[in-house]
PDB file of C-alpha atoms in Angstrom:
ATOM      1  CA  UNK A   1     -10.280 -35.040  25.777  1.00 49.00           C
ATOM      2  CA  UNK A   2      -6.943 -34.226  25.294  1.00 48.00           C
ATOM      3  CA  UNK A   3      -7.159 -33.463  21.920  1.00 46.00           C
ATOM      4  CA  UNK A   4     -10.562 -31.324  22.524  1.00 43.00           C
ATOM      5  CA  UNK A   5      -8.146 -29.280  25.034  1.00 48.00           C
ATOM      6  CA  UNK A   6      -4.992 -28.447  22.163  1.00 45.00           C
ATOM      7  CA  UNK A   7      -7.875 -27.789  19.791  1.00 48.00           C
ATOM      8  CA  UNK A   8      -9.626 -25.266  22.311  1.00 43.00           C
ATOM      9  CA  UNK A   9      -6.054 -23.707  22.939  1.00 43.00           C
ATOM     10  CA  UNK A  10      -5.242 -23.468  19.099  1.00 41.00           C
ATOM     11  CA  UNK A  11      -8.500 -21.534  18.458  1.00 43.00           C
ATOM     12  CA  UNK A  12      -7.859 -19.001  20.963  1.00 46.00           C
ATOM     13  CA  UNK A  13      -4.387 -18.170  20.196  1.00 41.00           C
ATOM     14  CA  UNK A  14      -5.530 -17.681  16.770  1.00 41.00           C
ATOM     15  CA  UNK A  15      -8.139 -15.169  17.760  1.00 46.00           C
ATOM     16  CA  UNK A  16      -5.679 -12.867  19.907  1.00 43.00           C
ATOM     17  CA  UNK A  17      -3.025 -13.268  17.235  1.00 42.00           C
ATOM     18  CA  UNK A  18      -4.175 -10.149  15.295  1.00 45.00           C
ATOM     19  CA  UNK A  19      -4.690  -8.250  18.694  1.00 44.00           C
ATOM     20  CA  UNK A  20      -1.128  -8.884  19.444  1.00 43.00           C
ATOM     21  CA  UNK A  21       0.378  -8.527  16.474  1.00 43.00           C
ATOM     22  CA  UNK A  22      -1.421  -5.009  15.943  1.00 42.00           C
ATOM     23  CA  UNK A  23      -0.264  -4.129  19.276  1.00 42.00           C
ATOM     24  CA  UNK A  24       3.371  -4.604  18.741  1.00 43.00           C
ATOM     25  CA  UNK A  25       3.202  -3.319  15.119  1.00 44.00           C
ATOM     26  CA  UNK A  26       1.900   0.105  16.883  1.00 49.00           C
ATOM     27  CA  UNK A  27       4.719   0.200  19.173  1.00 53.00           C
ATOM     28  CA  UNK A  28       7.403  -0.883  17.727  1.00 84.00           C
ATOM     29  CA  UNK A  29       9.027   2.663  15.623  1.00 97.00           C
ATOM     30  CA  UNK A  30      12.242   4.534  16.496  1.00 97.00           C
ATOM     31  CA  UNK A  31      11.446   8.472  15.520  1.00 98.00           C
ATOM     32  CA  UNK A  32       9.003  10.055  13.007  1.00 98.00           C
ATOM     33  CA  UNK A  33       9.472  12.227   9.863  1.00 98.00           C
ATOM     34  CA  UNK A  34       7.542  15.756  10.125  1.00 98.00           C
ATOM     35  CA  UNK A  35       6.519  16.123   6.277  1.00 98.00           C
ATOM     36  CA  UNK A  36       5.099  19.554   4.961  1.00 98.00           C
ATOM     37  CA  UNK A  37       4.951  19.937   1.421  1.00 98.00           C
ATOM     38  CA  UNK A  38       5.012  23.554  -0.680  1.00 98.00           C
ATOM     39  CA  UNK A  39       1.535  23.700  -2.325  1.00 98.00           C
ATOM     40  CA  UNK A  40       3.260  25.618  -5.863  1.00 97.00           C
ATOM     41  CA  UNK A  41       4.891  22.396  -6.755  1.00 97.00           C
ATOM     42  CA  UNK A  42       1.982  19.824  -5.716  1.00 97.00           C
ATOM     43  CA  UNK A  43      -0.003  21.504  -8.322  1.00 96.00           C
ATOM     44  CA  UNK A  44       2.546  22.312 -10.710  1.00 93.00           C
ATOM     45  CA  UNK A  45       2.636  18.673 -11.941  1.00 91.00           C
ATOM     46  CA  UNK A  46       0.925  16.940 -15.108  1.00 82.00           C
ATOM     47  CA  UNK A  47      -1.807  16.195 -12.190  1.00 84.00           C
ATOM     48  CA  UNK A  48      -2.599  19.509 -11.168  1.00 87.00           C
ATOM     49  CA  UNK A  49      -4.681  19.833  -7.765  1.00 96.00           C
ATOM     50  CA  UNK A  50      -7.972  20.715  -7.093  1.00 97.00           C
ATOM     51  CA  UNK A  51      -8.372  23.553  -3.674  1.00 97.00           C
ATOM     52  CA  UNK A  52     -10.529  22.299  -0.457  1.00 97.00           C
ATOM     53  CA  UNK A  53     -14.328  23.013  -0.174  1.00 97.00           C
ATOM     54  CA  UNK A  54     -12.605  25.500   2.226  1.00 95.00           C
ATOM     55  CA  UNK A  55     -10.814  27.795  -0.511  1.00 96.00           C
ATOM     56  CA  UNK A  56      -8.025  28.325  -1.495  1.00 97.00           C
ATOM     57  CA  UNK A  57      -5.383  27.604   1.249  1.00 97.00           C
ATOM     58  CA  UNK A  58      -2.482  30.253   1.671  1.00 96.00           C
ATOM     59  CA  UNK A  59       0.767  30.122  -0.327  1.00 98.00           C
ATOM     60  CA  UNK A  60       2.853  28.454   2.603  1.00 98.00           C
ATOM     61  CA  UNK A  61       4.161  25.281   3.485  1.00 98.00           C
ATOM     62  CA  UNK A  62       1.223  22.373   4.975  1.00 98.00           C
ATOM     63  CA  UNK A  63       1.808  19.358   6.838  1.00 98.00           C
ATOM     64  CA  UNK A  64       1.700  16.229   4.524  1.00 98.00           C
ATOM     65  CA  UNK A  65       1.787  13.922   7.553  1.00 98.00           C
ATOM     66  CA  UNK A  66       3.972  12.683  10.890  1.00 98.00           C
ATOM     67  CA  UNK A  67       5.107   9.436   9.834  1.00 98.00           C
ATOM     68  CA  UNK A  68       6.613   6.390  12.539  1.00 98.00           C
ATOM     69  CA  UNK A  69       9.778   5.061  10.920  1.00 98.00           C
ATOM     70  CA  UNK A  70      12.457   2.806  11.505  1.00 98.00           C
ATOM     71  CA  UNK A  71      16.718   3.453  11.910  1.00 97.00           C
ATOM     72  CA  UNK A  72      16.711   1.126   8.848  1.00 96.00           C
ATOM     73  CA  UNK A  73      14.682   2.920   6.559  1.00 95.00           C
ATOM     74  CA  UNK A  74      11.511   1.048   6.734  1.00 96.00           C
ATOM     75  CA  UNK A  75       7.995   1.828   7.948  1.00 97.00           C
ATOM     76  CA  UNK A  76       5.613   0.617   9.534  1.00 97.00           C
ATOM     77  CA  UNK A  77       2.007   1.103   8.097  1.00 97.00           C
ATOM     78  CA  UNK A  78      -1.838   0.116   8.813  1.00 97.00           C
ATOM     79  CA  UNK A  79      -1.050  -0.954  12.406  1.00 97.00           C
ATOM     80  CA  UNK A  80      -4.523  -0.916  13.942  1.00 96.00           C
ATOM     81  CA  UNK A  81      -8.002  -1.508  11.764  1.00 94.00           C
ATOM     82  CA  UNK A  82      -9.692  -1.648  14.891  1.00 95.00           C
ATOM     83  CA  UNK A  83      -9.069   2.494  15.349  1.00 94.00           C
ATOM     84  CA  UNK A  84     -10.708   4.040  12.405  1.00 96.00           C
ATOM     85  CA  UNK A  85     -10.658   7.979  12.029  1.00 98.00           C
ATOM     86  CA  UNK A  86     -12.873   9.864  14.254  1.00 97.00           C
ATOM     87  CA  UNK A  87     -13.342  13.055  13.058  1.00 96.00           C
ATOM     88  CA  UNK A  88     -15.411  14.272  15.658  1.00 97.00           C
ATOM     89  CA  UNK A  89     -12.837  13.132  18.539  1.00 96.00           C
ATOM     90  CA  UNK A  90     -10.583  16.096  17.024  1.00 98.00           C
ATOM     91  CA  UNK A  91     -13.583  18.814  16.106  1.00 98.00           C
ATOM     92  CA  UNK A  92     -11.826  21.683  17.703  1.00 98.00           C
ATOM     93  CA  UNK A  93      -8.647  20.885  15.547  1.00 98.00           C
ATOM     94  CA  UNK A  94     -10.455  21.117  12.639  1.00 98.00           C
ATOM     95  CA  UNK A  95     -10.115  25.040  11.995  1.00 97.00           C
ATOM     96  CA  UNK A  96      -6.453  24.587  12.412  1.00 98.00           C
ATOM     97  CA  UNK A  97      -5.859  22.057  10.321  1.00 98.00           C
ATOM     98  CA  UNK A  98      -8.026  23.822   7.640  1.00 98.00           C
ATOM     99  CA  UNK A  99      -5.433  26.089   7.504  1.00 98.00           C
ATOM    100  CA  UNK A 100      -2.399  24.300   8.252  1.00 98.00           C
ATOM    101  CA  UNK A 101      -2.911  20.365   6.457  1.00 98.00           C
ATOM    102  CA  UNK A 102      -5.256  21.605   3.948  1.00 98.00           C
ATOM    103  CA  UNK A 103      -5.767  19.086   1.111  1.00 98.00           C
ATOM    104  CA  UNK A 104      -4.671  19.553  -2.440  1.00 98.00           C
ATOM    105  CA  UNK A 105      -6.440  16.661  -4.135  1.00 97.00           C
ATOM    106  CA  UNK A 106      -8.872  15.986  -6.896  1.00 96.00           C
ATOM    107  CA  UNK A 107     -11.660  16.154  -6.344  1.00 96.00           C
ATOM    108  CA  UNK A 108     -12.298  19.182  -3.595  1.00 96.00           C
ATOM    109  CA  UNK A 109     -12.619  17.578  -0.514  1.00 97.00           C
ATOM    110  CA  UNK A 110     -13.162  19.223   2.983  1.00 97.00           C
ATOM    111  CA  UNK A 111      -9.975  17.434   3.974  1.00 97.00           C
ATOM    112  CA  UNK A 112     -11.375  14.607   6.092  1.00 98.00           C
ATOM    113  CA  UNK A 113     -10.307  11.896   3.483  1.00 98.00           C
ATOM    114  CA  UNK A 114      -6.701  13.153   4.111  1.00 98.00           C
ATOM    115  CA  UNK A 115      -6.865  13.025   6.914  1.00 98.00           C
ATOM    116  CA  UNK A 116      -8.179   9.764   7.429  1.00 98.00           C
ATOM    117  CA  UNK A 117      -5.835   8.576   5.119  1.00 98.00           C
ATOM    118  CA  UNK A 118      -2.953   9.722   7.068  1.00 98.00           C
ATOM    119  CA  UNK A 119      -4.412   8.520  10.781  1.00 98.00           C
ATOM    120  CA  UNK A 120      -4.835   5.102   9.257  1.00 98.00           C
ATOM    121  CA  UNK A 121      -1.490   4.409   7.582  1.00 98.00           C
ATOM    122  CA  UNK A 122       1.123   6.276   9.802  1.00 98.00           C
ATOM    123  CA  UNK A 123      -0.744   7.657  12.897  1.00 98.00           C
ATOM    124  CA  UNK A 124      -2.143   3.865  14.221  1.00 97.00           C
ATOM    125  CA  UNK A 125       1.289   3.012  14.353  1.00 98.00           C
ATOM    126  CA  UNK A 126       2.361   5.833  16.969  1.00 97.00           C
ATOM    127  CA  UNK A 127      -0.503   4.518  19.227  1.00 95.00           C
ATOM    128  CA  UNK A 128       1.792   3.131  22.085  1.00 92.00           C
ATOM    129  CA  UNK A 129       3.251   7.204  22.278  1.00 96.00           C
ATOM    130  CA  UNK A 130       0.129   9.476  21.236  1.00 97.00           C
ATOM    131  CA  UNK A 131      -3.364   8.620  20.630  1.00 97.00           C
ATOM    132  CA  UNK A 132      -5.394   9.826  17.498  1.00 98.00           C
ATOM    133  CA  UNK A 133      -6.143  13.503  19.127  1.00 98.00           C
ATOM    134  CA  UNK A 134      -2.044  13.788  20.507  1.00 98.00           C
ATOM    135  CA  UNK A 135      -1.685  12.515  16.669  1.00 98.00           C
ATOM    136  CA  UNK A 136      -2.921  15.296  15.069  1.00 98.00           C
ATOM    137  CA  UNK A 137      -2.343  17.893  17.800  1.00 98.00           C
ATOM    138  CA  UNK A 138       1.815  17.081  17.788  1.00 98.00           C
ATOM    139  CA  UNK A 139       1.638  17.583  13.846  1.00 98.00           C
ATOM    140  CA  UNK A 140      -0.095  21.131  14.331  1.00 98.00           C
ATOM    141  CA  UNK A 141       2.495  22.146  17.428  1.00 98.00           C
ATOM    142  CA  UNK A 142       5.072  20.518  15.314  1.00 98.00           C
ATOM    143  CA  UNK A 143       4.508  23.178  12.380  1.00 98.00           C
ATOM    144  CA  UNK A 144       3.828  25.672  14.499  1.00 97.00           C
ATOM    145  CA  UNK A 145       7.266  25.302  15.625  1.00 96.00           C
ATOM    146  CA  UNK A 146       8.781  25.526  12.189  1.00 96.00           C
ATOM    147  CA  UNK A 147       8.083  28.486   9.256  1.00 97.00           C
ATOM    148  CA  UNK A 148      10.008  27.079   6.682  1.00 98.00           C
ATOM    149  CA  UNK A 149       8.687  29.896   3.979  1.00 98.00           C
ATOM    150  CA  UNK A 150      10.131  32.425   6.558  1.00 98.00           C
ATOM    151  CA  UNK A 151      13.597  30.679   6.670  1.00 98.00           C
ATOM    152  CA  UNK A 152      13.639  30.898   3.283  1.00 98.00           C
ATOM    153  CA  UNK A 153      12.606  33.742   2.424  1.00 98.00           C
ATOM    154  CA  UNK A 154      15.158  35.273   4.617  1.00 98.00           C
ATOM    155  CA  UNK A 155      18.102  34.033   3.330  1.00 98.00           C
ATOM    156  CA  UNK A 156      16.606  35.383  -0.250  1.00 98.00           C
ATOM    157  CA  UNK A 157      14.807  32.527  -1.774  1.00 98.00           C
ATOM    158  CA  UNK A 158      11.726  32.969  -3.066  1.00 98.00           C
ATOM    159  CA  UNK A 159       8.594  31.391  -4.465  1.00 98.00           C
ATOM    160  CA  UNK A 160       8.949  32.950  -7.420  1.00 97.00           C
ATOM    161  CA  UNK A 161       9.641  30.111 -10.108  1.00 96.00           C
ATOM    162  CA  UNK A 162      13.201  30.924  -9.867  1.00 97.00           C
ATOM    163  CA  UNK A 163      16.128  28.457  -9.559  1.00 97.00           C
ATOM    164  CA  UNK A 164      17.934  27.978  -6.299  1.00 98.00           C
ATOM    165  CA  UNK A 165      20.787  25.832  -5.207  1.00 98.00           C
ATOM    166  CA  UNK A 166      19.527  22.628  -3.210  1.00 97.00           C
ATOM    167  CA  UNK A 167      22.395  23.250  -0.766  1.00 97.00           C
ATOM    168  CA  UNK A 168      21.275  27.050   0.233  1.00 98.00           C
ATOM    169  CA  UNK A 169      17.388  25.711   0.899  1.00 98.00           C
ATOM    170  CA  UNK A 170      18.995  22.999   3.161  1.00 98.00           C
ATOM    171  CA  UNK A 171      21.283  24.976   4.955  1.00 98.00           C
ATOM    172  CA  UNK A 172      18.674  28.320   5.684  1.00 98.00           C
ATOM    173  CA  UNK A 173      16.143  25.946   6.336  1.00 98.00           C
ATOM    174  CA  UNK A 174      18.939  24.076   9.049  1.00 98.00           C
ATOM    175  CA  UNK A 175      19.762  27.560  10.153  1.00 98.00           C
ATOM    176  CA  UNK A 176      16.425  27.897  11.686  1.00 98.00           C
ATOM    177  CA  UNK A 177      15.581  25.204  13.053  1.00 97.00           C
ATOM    178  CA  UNK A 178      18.448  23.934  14.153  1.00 98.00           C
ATOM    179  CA  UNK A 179      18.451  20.106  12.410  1.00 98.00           C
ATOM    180  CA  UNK A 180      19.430  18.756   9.026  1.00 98.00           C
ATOM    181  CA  UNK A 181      16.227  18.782   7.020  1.00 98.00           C
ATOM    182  CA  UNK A 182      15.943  16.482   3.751  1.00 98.00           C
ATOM    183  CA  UNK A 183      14.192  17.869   0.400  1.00 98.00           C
ATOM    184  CA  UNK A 184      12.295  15.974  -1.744  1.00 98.00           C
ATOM    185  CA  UNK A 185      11.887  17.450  -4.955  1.00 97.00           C
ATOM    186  CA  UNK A 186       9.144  16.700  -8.033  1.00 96.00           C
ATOM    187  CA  UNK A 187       8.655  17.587 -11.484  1.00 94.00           C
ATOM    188  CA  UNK A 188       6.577  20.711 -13.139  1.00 93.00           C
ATOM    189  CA  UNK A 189       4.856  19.995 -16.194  1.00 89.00           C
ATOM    190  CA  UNK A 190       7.695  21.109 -18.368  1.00 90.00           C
ATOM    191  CA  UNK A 191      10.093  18.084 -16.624  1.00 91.00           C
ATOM    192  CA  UNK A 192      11.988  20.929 -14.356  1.00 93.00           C
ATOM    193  CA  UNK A 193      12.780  19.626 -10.409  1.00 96.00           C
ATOM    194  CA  UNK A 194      11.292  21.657  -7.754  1.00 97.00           C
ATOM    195  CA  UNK A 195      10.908  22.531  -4.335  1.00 98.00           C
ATOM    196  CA  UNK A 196       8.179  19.877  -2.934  1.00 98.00           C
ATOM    197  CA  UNK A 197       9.188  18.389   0.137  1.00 98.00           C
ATOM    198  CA  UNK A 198      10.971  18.889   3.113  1.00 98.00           C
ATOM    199  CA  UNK A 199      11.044  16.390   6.273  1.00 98.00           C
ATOM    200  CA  UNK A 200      11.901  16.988   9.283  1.00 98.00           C
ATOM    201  CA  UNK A 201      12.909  14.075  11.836  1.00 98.00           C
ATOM    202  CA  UNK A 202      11.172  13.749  15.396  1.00 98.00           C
ATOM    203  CA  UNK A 203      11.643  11.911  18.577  1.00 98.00           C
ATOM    204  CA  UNK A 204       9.479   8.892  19.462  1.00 97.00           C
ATOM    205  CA  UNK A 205       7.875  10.963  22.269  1.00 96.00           C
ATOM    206  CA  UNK A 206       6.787  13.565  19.174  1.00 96.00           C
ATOM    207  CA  UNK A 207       8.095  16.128  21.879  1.00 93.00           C
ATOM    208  CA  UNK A 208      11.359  17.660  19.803  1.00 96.00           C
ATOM    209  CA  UNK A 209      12.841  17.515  16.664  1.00 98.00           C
ATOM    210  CA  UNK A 210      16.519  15.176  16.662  1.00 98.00           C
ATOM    211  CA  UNK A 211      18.761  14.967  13.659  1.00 98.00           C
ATOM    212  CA  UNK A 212      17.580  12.340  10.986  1.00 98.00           C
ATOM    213  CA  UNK A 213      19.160   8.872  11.576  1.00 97.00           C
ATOM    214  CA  UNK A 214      18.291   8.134   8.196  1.00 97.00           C
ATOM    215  CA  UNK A 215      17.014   9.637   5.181  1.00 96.00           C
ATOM    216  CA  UNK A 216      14.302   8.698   2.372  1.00 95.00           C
ATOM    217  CA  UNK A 217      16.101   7.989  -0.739  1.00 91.00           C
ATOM    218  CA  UNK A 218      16.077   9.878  -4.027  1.00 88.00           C
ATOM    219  CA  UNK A 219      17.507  13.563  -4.926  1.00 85.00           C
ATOM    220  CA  UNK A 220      16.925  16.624  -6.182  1.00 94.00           C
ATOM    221  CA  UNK A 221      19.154  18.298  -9.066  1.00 91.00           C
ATOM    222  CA  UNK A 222      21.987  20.703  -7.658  1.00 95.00           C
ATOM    223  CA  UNK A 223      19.535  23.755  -8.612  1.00 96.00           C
ATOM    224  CA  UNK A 224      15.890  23.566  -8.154  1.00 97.00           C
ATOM    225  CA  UNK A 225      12.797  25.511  -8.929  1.00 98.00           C
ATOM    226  CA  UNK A 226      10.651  27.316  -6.254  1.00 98.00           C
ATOM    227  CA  UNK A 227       7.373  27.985  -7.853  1.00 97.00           C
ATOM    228  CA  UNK A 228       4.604  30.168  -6.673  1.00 97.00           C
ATOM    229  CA  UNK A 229       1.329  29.489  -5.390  1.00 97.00           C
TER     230      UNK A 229
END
C-alpha cells in the first residue's frame, strides 16, 4: 500500500513538473532589450530579403523584437508551449505592426510567421509582466517612443551608403533618448560593416527604458556604413 502511495505521488509530481518549471522560466528575467533593425543593411547582405505581401515597408527603422534577458548576459527562451501565437487575440495591432515590425524574409510573408516566431521564443518568457496582447502592444508604444532615423538624421548622418563613426551614431542616438544604446553591425555583400542594429534596454515592467546592465557581445568597426533602403 505504501509503495502504491510513493508511486501515486511520483506520477503526479512528474506531471506538474513542466507546469512549474514553465512557470518560473516565464518569470524569472531582469529587463528586456528593445531591438529595431535598419531595413538597408538586412537586405544588403549575401541573403538579400524578400518585402511583405504588404509592400514594400518604409525606409525607417522596425522592431526586430522585445527580448527578456538576464544581468548576466543570458536569456531565457521557449518558456511556455502551452501559449501558442494567436493572431487574432491582437487583430487591431495588426495595421500597426504592418508598418512598424514588418518582415524582411524570404519568402514574402504577411508577417505572422515573425511574429509568431518572436511571441514564442522571447515574449512567453515575459508572461508573469505582460501577456501576449501587452507583448506586442509595449513593443509598438516602445518604438513609438523612439525615432532613431530622426536622431540621426539630425545630427547629419544619413542613409546614404556613406561611412560614419560608430561613436557619433551612439552618442545622437543617446542624445535623444536619453540611454546608452548598443549597435550591432553586419556585413554588405562587398564584406563592408554597417548600420544593422541598435538595442535599446527596458525595465521588467516594459514601462521605461533604463540604461543597459549589460550588453550583447561583438562590435562594429570604428566607421560604419549606413546604407539606403
Amino acid at each position: 500500500m505504501k509503495l502504491l502511495h510513493a508511486s501515486l505521488c511520483l506520477i503526479s509530481l512528474l506531471l506538474i513538473l513542466p507546469s512549474i518549471f514553465a512557470a518560473s522560466s516565464s518569470e524569472d528575467f531582469d529587463f528586456f532589450y528593445f531591438v529595431q533593425q535598419w531595413p538597408g543593411s538586412y537586405c544588403d547582405t549575401q541573403r538579400s530579403c524578400c518585402f511583405p505581401t504588404s509592400g514594400k515597408p518604409a525606409a525607417d527603422f522596425g522592431i526586430h523584437g522585445l527580448w527578456p534577458n538576464y544581468k548576466d548576459g543570458t536569456y531565457p527562451s521557449n518558456c511556455d508551449n502551452t501559449k501558442p501565437f494567436d493572431s487574432s487575440s491582437i487583430s487591431d495591432l495588426i495595421s500597426s505592426m504592418q508598418k512598424s515590425w514588418p518582415t524582411l524574409a524570404c519568402p514574402s510573408g504577411s508577417g505572422e510567421t515573425f511574429w509568431e516566431h518572436e511571441w514564442e521564443k522571447h515574449g512567453t518568457c515575459s508572461e508573469s509582466v505582460i501577456d501576449q496582447y501587452e507583448y506586442f502592444q509595449t513593443a509598438l508604444n516602445l518604438k513609438q517612443r523612439t525615432d532613431l532615423l530622426g536622431a540621426l538624421t539630425k545630427a547629419g548622418i544619413n542613409p546614404d551608403g556613406k561611412s560614419y563613426s560608430i561613436e557619433s551614431i551612439r552618442d545622437s542616438i543617446k542624445e535623444s533618448t536619453g540611454f546608452t544604446p548598443w549597435i550591432q553591425c553586419n556585413t554588405d555583400e562587398s564584406g563592408n560593416s554597417q548600420l544593422y542594429q541598435v538595442y535599446l534596454c527596458v525595465a521588467r515592467s516594459g514601462t521605461g527604458f533604463i540604461e543597459c546592465p549589460v550588453f550583447p557581445r561583438g562590435k562594429c568597426g570604428e566607421e560604419i556604413n549606413f546604407p539606403s533602403f
